[in-house]
Amino acid sequence: MKLNEYTTLGRTGLRVSPLCLGTMTFGTEWGFGAAEDVSKQQFDRFLEAGGNFIDTADGYTNGHAEELVGKFVSEGKLRDRVVIATKYTFSGQPGNPNAGGNGRKNLYRALEGSLRRLKTDYVDLYYLHAWDTFTPIEEVLSTMDDLIGEGKIRYFGMSDTPAWYFSRMQTIAEKEGKQRIATLQLEYSLAERNIEREHIPAAQELGIGLCPWSPLAGGFLSGKYKREGNTGRGDGRLSGPGSIFNKFTEHNWRVLDALLDVAKKLGKPPAQVALNWLATQPGVTSVILGARTMAQLEDNVTSLDFAIPAELRERLDAVGAPEVVHPYSFYAPWMQARVSGNVTVSPWRPANIYVGATAPPAAPEKKAAAEK
Ligand SMILES: NC(=O)c1ccc[n+]([C@@H]2O[C@H](COP(=O)([O-])OP(=O)(O)OC[C@H]3O[C@@H](n4cnc5c(N)ncnc54)[C@H](OP(=O)(O)O)[C@@H]3O)[C@@H](O)[C@H]2O)c1
């Protein structure tokens, strides 16, 4: 796979690069990003390497990220060349309940602001950024459908929603002949794999793409944080005020140990191995990169230039796999053998929903005997 080997965004005609340039780090307002000159260098290098997909949001660095994207695209006369994704949901005016959330009034307000900052009259991909827990699905769907009709957006996507939410929306869209969801945006990395249970199988079934965010778990998977004597301090983002998610867990240190070992065997930086693994996972369309410096971007942009051999990939697949909880234990191979009467069945498309151990758990008495 190469950066200029384009793929389609889910079941659409839009061609996107397998890596997408994230811009949450365009601007220093949030305390962990890059200044304008470095953001511009990152933007230019990404396009020069073959990337065409840019991800931003109305609130990133308080609107500065969108302004920088708008500036770089308009000054470079690149509007036809780049695919711009942006998002709405988070409040733009404290104290005003209708300047946030998923409702129609806020959706139009936020989009008009994004179009102004991006210096364009349409966005290619418009995301609901996060579910507000109550706006009806039909209201969001019909507004997105209208916006495509009005020419203000070309496609729409869902970010940070439960699987049942986007599945129901897609099903209603199909039944009512409305525009369909093109893609999802969710946290997904070697360290955070919970969406393998529901979101990925649902997206595959419904023809929806997937653009993972925080592919390096906020920088944790670069290997620059050390378990021994970790104080949570240092020059990385996870040490600063931007660290809203705790990445220093026992589970993540275990994943990192395996990643460091695999990276050593491959002679590649851990960040590249983590990004390569993710970009080649089932269901993934385009991985959204984050970088603060040019050296980091260079590392990340060249992460598709090699293949991870099967035995090393198996190691990575196994180490952070989601825990097998109910009802997923019913989809384990040994349970399905009971369903099929021990006959092997090859479905037209494997459901890919079971992501756990391939051997059944030992019965208690056998386990006790084995431990003696
Ligand atoms: N939809 C959503 O809710 C949502 C949420 C978050 C992000 N996003 C999108 O996803 C994009 C990527 O997310 P992210 O920034 O969290 O991604 P990430 O790749 O998990 O983390 C990026 C951070 O890791 C560090 N880093 C990156 N490459 C490195 C390397 N090669 N070596 C060492 N450190 C490295 C840098 O931080 P330090 O140098 O400061 O350590 C960088 O800012 C964002 O820009 C945004 O577009 C979406």
PDB file of N, CA, C and O in Angstrom, residues 220 223-234 248-250 252-254 256-257 260:
ATOM      1  N   PHE A 220       1.393   7.835  22.582  1.00  0.00           N
ATOM      2  CA  PHE A 220       1.837   6.755  23.467  1.00  0.00           C
ATOM      3  C   PHE A 220       2.551   5.650  22.674  1.00  0.00           C
ATOM      4  O   PHE A 220       3.587   5.123  23.099  1.00  0.00           O
ATOM      5  N   GLY A 223       6.437   5.119  21.549  1.00  0.00           N
ATOM      6  CA  GLY A 223       7.456   4.515  22.404  1.00  0.00           C
ATOM      7  C   GLY A 223       8.240   5.527  23.218  1.00  0.00           C
ATOM      8  O   GLY A 223       9.186   5.174  23.921  1.00  0.00           O
ATOM      9  N   LYS A 224       7.854   6.802  23.179  1.00  0.00           N
ATOM     10  CA  LYS A 224       8.663   7.799  23.905  1.00  0.00           C
ATOM     11  C   LYS A 224       8.339   7.875  25.396  1.00  0.00           C
ATOM     12  O   LYS A 224       9.068   8.516  26.146  1.00  0.00           O
ATOM     13  N   TYR A 225       7.250   7.260  25.818  1.00  0.00           N
ATOM     14  CA  TYR A 225       6.947   7.204  27.252  1.00  0.00           C
ATOM     15  C   TYR A 225       7.445   5.863  27.797  1.00  0.00           C
ATOM     16  O   TYR A 225       7.279   4.831  27.146  1.00  0.00           O
ATOM     17  N   LYS A 226       8.060   5.879  28.959  1.00  0.00           N
ATOM     18  CA  LYS A 226       8.636   4.651  29.534  1.00  0.00           C
ATOM     19  C   LYS A 226       7.844   4.233  30.765  1.00  0.00           C
ATOM     20  O   LYS A 226       7.531   5.067  31.615  1.00  0.00           O
ATOM     21  N   ARG A 227       7.592   2.927  30.863  1.00  0.00           N
ATOM     22  CA  ARG A 227       6.826   2.405  32.007  1.00  0.00           C
ATOM     23  C   ARG A 227       7.572   2.650  33.322  1.00  0.00           C
ATOM     24  O   ARG A 227       7.000   3.142  34.290  1.00  0.00           O
ATOM     25  N   GLU A 228       8.901   2.319  33.313  1.00  0.00           N
ATOM     26  CA  GLU A 228       9.688   2.469  34.538  1.00  0.00           C
ATOM     27  C   GLU A 228       9.850   3.947  34.867  1.00  0.00           C
ATOM     28  O   GLU A 228      10.321   4.718  34.034  1.00  0.00           O
ATOM     29  N   GLY A 229       9.414   4.314  36.037  1.00  0.00           N
ATOM     30  CA  GLY A 229       9.603   5.692  36.494  1.00  0.00           C
ATOM     31  C   GLY A 229       8.748   6.685  35.745  1.00  0.00           C
ATOM     32  O   GLY A 229       9.040   7.883  35.744  1.00  0.00           O
ATOM     33  N   ASN A 230       7.666   6.204  35.055  1.00  0.00           N
ATOM     34  CA  ASN A 230       6.812   7.141  34.323  1.00  0.00           C
ATOM     35  C   ASN A 230       6.121   8.096  35.296  1.00  0.00           C
ATOM     36  O   ASN A 230       5.441   7.665  36.224  1.00  0.00           O
ATOM     37  N   THR A 231       6.308   9.357  35.066  1.00  0.00           N
ATOM     38  CA  THR A 231       5.705  10.351  35.950  1.00  0.00           C
ATOM     39  C   THR A 231       4.559  11.073  35.246  1.00  0.00           C
ATOM     40  O   THR A 231       3.924  11.951  35.815  1.00  0.00           O
ATOM     41  N   GLY A 232       4.334  10.684  33.957  1.00  0.00           N
ATOM     42  CA  GLY A 232       3.319  11.406  33.198  1.00  0.00           C
ATOM     43  C   GLY A 232       3.827  12.781  32.794  1.00  0.00           C
ATOM     44  O   GLY A 232       3.082  13.622  32.317  1.00  0.00           O
ATOM     45  N   ARG A 233       5.123  13.028  33.002  1.00  0.00           N
ATOM     46  CA  ARG A 233       5.682  14.327  32.614  1.00  0.00           C
ATOM     47  C   ARG A 233       6.651  14.129  31.455  1.00  0.00           C
ATOM     48  O   ARG A 233       7.123  13.037  31.211  1.00  0.00           O
ATOM     49  N   GLY A 234       6.937  15.165  30.727  1.00  0.00           N
ATOM     50  CA  GLY A 234       7.841  15.086  29.583  1.00  0.00           C
ATOM     51  C   GLY A 234       7.407  16.108  28.570  1.00  0.00           C
ATOM     52  O   GLY A 234       6.571  16.960  28.869  1.00  0.00           O
ATOM     53  N   PHE A 248      -1.846   5.767  30.215  1.00  0.00           N
ATOM     54  CA  PHE A 248      -0.839   5.036  30.988  1.00  0.00           C
ATOM     55  C   PHE A 248      -1.499   3.918  31.798  1.00  0.00           C
ATOM     56  O   PHE A 248      -1.525   3.957  33.035  1.00  0.00           O
ATOM     57  N   THR A 249      -2.054   2.935  31.112  1.00  0.00           N
ATOM     58  CA  THR A 249      -2.712   1.812  31.791  1.00  0.00           C
ATOM     59  C   THR A 249      -1.866   0.552  31.607  1.00  0.00           C
ATOM     60  O   THR A 249      -1.058   0.464  30.673  1.00  0.00           O
ATOM     61  N   GLU A 250      -2.092  -0.437  32.458  1.00  0.00           N
ATOM     62  CA  GLU A 250      -1.350  -1.697  32.371  1.00  0.00           C
ATOM     63  C   GLU A 250      -1.581  -2.350  31.008  1.00  0.00           C
ATOM     64  O   GLU A 250      -0.657  -2.855  30.363  1.00  0.00           O
ATOM     65  N   ASN A 252      -2.198  -0.890  28.166  1.00  0.00           N
ATOM     66  CA  ASN A 252      -1.444  -0.188  27.122  1.00  0.00           C
ATOM     67  C   ASN A 252       0.060  -0.435  27.214  1.00  0.00           C
ATOM     68  O   ASN A 252       0.739  -0.530  26.193  1.00  0.00           O
ATOM     69  N   TRP A 253       0.594  -0.570  28.441  1.00  0.00           N
ATOM     70  CA  TRP A 253       2.032  -0.868  28.565  1.00  0.00           C
ATOM     71  C   TRP A 253       2.319  -2.239  27.962  1.00  0.00           C
ATOM     72  O   TRP A 253       3.351  -2.446  27.321  1.00  0.00           O
ATOM     73  N   ARG A 254       1.394  -3.186  28.147  1.00  0.00           N
ATOM     74  CA  ARG A 254       1.578  -4.532  27.577  1.00  0.00           C
ATOM     75  C   ARG A 254       1.584  -4.463  26.045  1.00  0.00           C
ATOM     76  O   ARG A 254       2.402  -5.079  25.380  1.00  0.00           O
ATOM     77  N   LEU A 256       2.362  -1.878  24.293  1.00  0.00           N
ATOM     78  CA  LEU A 256       3.581  -1.176  23.884  1.00  0.00           C
ATOM     79  C   LEU A 256       4.792  -2.116  23.912  1.00  0.00           C
ATOM     80  O   LEU A 256       5.634  -2.075  23.006  1.00  0.00           O
ATOM     81  N   ASP A 257       4.890  -2.967  24.928  1.00  0.00           N
ATOM     82  CA  ASP A 257       6.010  -3.922  24.999  1.00  0.00           C
ATOM     83  C   ASP A 257       6.060  -4.774  23.728  1.00  0.00           C
ATOM     84  O   ASP A 257       7.122  -4.960  23.132  1.00  0.00           O
ATOM     85  N   LEU A 260       7.061  -2.615  20.683  1.00  0.00           N
ATOM     86  CA  LEU A 260       8.496  -2.284  20.658  1.00  0.00           C
ATOM     87  C   LEU A 260       9.309  -3.476  20.160  1.00  0.00           C
ATOM     88  O   LEU A 260      10.257  -3.327  19.391  1.00  0.00           O
TER      89      LEU A 260
END
